[in-house]
Amino acid sequence: MKNSWKLSTAILALLAMEAAGSPALAQQAAPPPAPTPAADNGIPEIIVTATRREESANRVPIAIQALSGDSLGKLNVTNFEKLVEYLPNVRTASRGPGISSIYIRGLATDTAGAQILGVAGVQPSVGLYLNDAPASTPGRNLDIHATDLNRIEVLAGPQGTLFGANAMGGVVRYITNKPDLADFHAGASGNAAATKGGAASFGAEGFINVPIVKDKLGVRLTFYSDHQGGYIDNVAGTYRMPWDPGGAGRLPTGNPLLVQQAIQSCVGVLNCVATATGTSGGFKVPLRRSISNNAFIEDNYNDANYNGGRGAITYKVNDDWSLEAMSMYQELKTNGVFDYAPGVGDLKVQQYGPNTLKDTISLSTLTLKGRLGILDMIYTSSYQDHHSVQQADYAKYANIGLFMPYYNCDRGVYYAGYANSASNGQTCYSPANSYKVNDRNRRWTQEFRVNTPADKRVRGTFGLFYDVNRIYDVTQWNYVLPDAGFVYNLAPNPAVNQEIKAGVLPGAGFVNTILRRDRQYAVYGEASFDIVPDKLIVTGGARYYNEKAGMYGGSSTSFVGGIRQNCSAVTTDPATGLTSCVYTPLATPPTVLGASSVLSSRLAGINPTTYTGVLLKANLTYKINPSSLVYATFSEGFRPGGFNRKGCNSASGSGGLTAAACSANRSYAPDHVKNYEIGVKLGLFDRRLQINLAAYVIDWRDIQIAAFDQNISNQTFVSNAANARIHGIEGDITARPISGLTIGSGFSYNDSKLTGCSSGAVAQTLCAQGVIAPVGTALALSPKFQGNIRVRYEWETGSGLKPFIAGGVHYVGSTITSDLVNANILYGCASPYTNCGVNSTINGVTVHPGDSITNLQNLFTQPSYTTFEASVGVSKDNWSLTVYGENLSDARPQLFTSANDGEKRVTTSRPRTIGLRVSYKM
């Protein structure tokens, strides 16, 4: 990687030296244009590069929303969660800062649990860019603090030809301010806020721009530090592995293995009834030890801290050529969790271990811009190092984990041949489990692009793109207990630890040491022809992509013999009569964990895999006048395919799948969208009114969905599971009816529906078992209607003061959280009891082999919600002061609901917050 970076730097230097002697045929390099003020109180234009050319956002035949840096400041947007409120067709699935996925136009189905995003998270459906550097990551998109930005561009709909993979829902681009080579600038702002029932928040940010050699060499430095106080309380509680006997007409509930053992104990027993201590058939409920969270009780414990900065330098070689370098670094640290448990209380949870995240981003770019003859050229190389270390409480996975009794309990509880055996122990010990994720995303991209003159009747943009993206995942689940005989500190199995060479923590029961590597190159272009000059334009585009995906390493596990000590004796609990093991050392202690999944053999013959294809685009635009146009577009997008760590529990078939289907489930293919769109952009009344509307139909095929179905595999897998279509309309309206008054609004309507299951055996099985939502179900996180209205009025007094008052309202319709209804645990035959494969009746309920005995809910309905905000302030000369209020009604919107750990948890907005911001610029 370092050699590649040096090579690209050398290429740039050679091109720059050659350019230094070329004639002056182009305008001098300059920072990206700021919003253009419109005469006579019109709406300012924002210059964007959505088509890889500089054009006004309102004159580009694309559904695009652009917020200038000035607008971001006025709206108090500092992170993506806040930005989404002003983007009516954008949603997120988030479990807190640094753990989110972005969706546009309803192209969403849900996201996997945070602990396996690096290896089992689907690729993003929305491309995220910092300037020209792609920065998308499965489930952990860069949570960049928005400061000193020129603008944010949000391109809706597939942008496959110009932006490639992962842009099938759209693209979000953060465009930073570049150095000004002419003048010195500096600025700073401070912020403090109070949240209802929560802790205080405060922060500061600033920049300095210095022209070192006037009109030749300049630098711009940016810094920020932002502390966001917590508002969720970790309250007192106790917890143990769950069990409830059910009752007349109801099955027992609790840990799935305990439930299954109870049901199997009733085979051949008349009037079998579950009780708090067992069943009349002989099943004994194990002694389940409790834990408390006294050491972790804390009010307002979900705080977040953003610290970072950015440096940029521009060297103008001559009038035609310039060299730009930019480097940013950000450290995000969080404590606690950012989703609360409604079953515990409003903004309350019960967590039994530490929850921390340290997320660091280092991203650098080197860009050469210039002109040769009539051609504008740009070459950009970027390198990204995104490192996330997350530790989280995992105690409540014992609610749903089919294999948790193996790790936490004596052999007499979990092992079929010894269930209820007093001599093998009948105790489940402390469920104080946790996991630690160590993900590192290293990405190197290069892009070379050429633009022909924009004023010609025939013009085009053509480019080459190369990308190497590596995700290193070391995730360990720490849930083996010394009390249960696990006392050996073991290394990962050498067979699965080749690429990363990772160590493990004491207590590790399952470990991923996996390298996920994607390499792609692409050739792309778009060309336009003026059928009628300045009136009727036709555009065609295509992108050829070659994507090579690979996965290496594997998983290590303690789920093998010879790792636990011997149960040499037992002690009896006098209250229950149940036994606990006394463990003694093995004669030959183990040194390594067992090999659960060795990808070199499991994926033999298919790893790596190359995907190739061509994405197309066609557009017809009619310019009504210089300020208005209508257009029609066809466009395509895709996401790359990939591999699963473990397609099935058994290679010979599991969960009703054949051996061939299990073999096919080792990998998944790309999914694709086709978009048919018409739009209109109207600049009216001397640009006092701007109306942008787009209507579209999207066909989404072979949707990649991450599923945790323990009947098929005890590891989350991705499958091309379903097809869907979306009918939608979106728009934004901005008006300046009188001097100083600006009214802005945006809305979207999406009628999204699953149209059926994909043709693969896994998809058909998931549908037959009711895991995939039925045909006609809406796509996840896709409200039928959402919109916002914001109003700002500002004026100037005779003394030169410029007061303002502003307000806004945001509405989001009801949604569902996932298109996986549930992941049921089915009644099987893994018991010491005879005839366990036949029907069993317990509490009067007859259970057949293959029936669902434990329902793991995935799909929740999230009600519609409305939030309000307001601000007042004043500015004079270089100073400004703003008082703002957010979520003024103190609403509890369900932004994202999940039950990944067997407990319903809800991500919500920060409660009512009142803040003060002071700024100075010179």
Short mmCIF file of C-alpha atoms in Angstrom, two decimals, residues 1 98 117-119 121-124 128 133-143 166 358-364 382-389 437-445 467-474 500 514-520 547:
data_model
loop_
_atom_site.label_atom_id
_atom_site.label_comp_id
_atom_site.label_asym_id
_atom_site.label_seq_id
_atom_site.Cartn_x
_atom_site.Cartn_y
_atom_site.Cartn_z
CA MET A 1 0.00 0.00 0.00
CA GLY A 98 -20.45 5.61 14.25
CA LEU A 117 -20.98 -5.72 10.31
CA GLY A 118 -17.43 -6.10 9.05
CA VAL A 119 -17.91 -9.66 7.78
CA GLY A 121 -22.97 -6.70 6.80
CA VAL A 122 -24.26 -6.10 3.30
CA GLN A 123 -22.53 -3.47 1.22
CA PRO A 124 -24.11 -0.01 1.49
CA LEU A 128 -20.66 8.20 0.74
CA ALA A 133 -12.86 9.95 -2.18
CA PRO A 134 -15.39 7.09 -1.76
CA ALA A 135 -15.73 6.22 1.91
CA SER A 136 -18.68 3.81 2.29
CA THR A 137 -18.39 1.00 4.85
CA PRO A 138 -20.93 -1.72 5.76
CA GLY A 139 -22.93 -0.42 8.74
CA ARG A 140 -20.16 1.90 9.95
CA ASN A 141 -20.31 4.81 7.54
CA LEU A 142 -17.97 7.66 8.35
CA ASP A 143 -19.72 9.78 10.96
CA ASN A 166 -22.91 1.14 -3.85
CA LYS A 358 -13.43 4.31 19.73
CA ASP A 359 -13.77 5.13 16.04
CA THR A 360 -10.85 6.83 14.27
CA ILE A 361 -10.78 8.05 10.70
CA SER A 362 -7.70 9.03 8.74
CA LEU A 363 -8.35 10.00 5.12
CA SER A 364 -5.93 11.69 2.72
CA SER A 382 -7.07 8.68 -1.83
CA TYR A 383 -6.11 6.52 1.12
CA GLN A 384 -8.45 5.80 4.02
CA ASP A 385 -7.73 4.09 7.34
CA HIS A 386 -10.93 3.68 9.36
CA HIS A 387 -10.45 1.84 12.66
CA SER A 388 -13.32 0.92 15.01
CA VAL A 389 -12.89 -0.76 18.39
CA VAL A 437 -15.07 -5.74 17.73
CA ASN A 438 -11.80 -4.61 16.18
CA ASP A 439 -12.51 -3.60 12.58
CA ARG A 440 -10.04 -1.86 10.31
CA ASN A 441 -11.00 -0.62 6.86
CA ARG A 442 -8.06 0.31 4.64
CA ARG A 443 -8.98 1.63 1.23
CA TRP A 444 -6.92 3.00 -1.64
CA THR A 445 -8.55 4.53 -4.71
CA ASP A 467 -10.22 0.67 -5.86
CA VAL A 468 -8.69 -1.76 -3.37
CA ASN A 469 -10.78 -2.07 -0.20
CA ARG A 470 -9.76 -4.28 2.74
CA ILE A 471 -11.74 -4.89 5.91
CA TYR A 472 -9.82 -6.62 8.70
CA ASP A 473 -12.18 -8.05 11.31
CA VAL A 474 -11.15 -9.44 14.68
CA ILE A 500 -4.50 -11.24 10.54
CA ILE A 514 -11.23 -12.51 8.80
CA LEU A 515 -9.96 -10.41 5.92
CA ARG A 516 -12.59 -9.22 3.47
CA ARG A 517 -10.95 -7.91 0.30
CA ASP A 518 -12.62 -6.20 -2.65
CA ARG A 519 -10.81 -4.97 -5.73
CA GLN A 520 -12.52 -3.18 -8.57
CA GLU A 547 -15.23 -6.44 -9.16
#
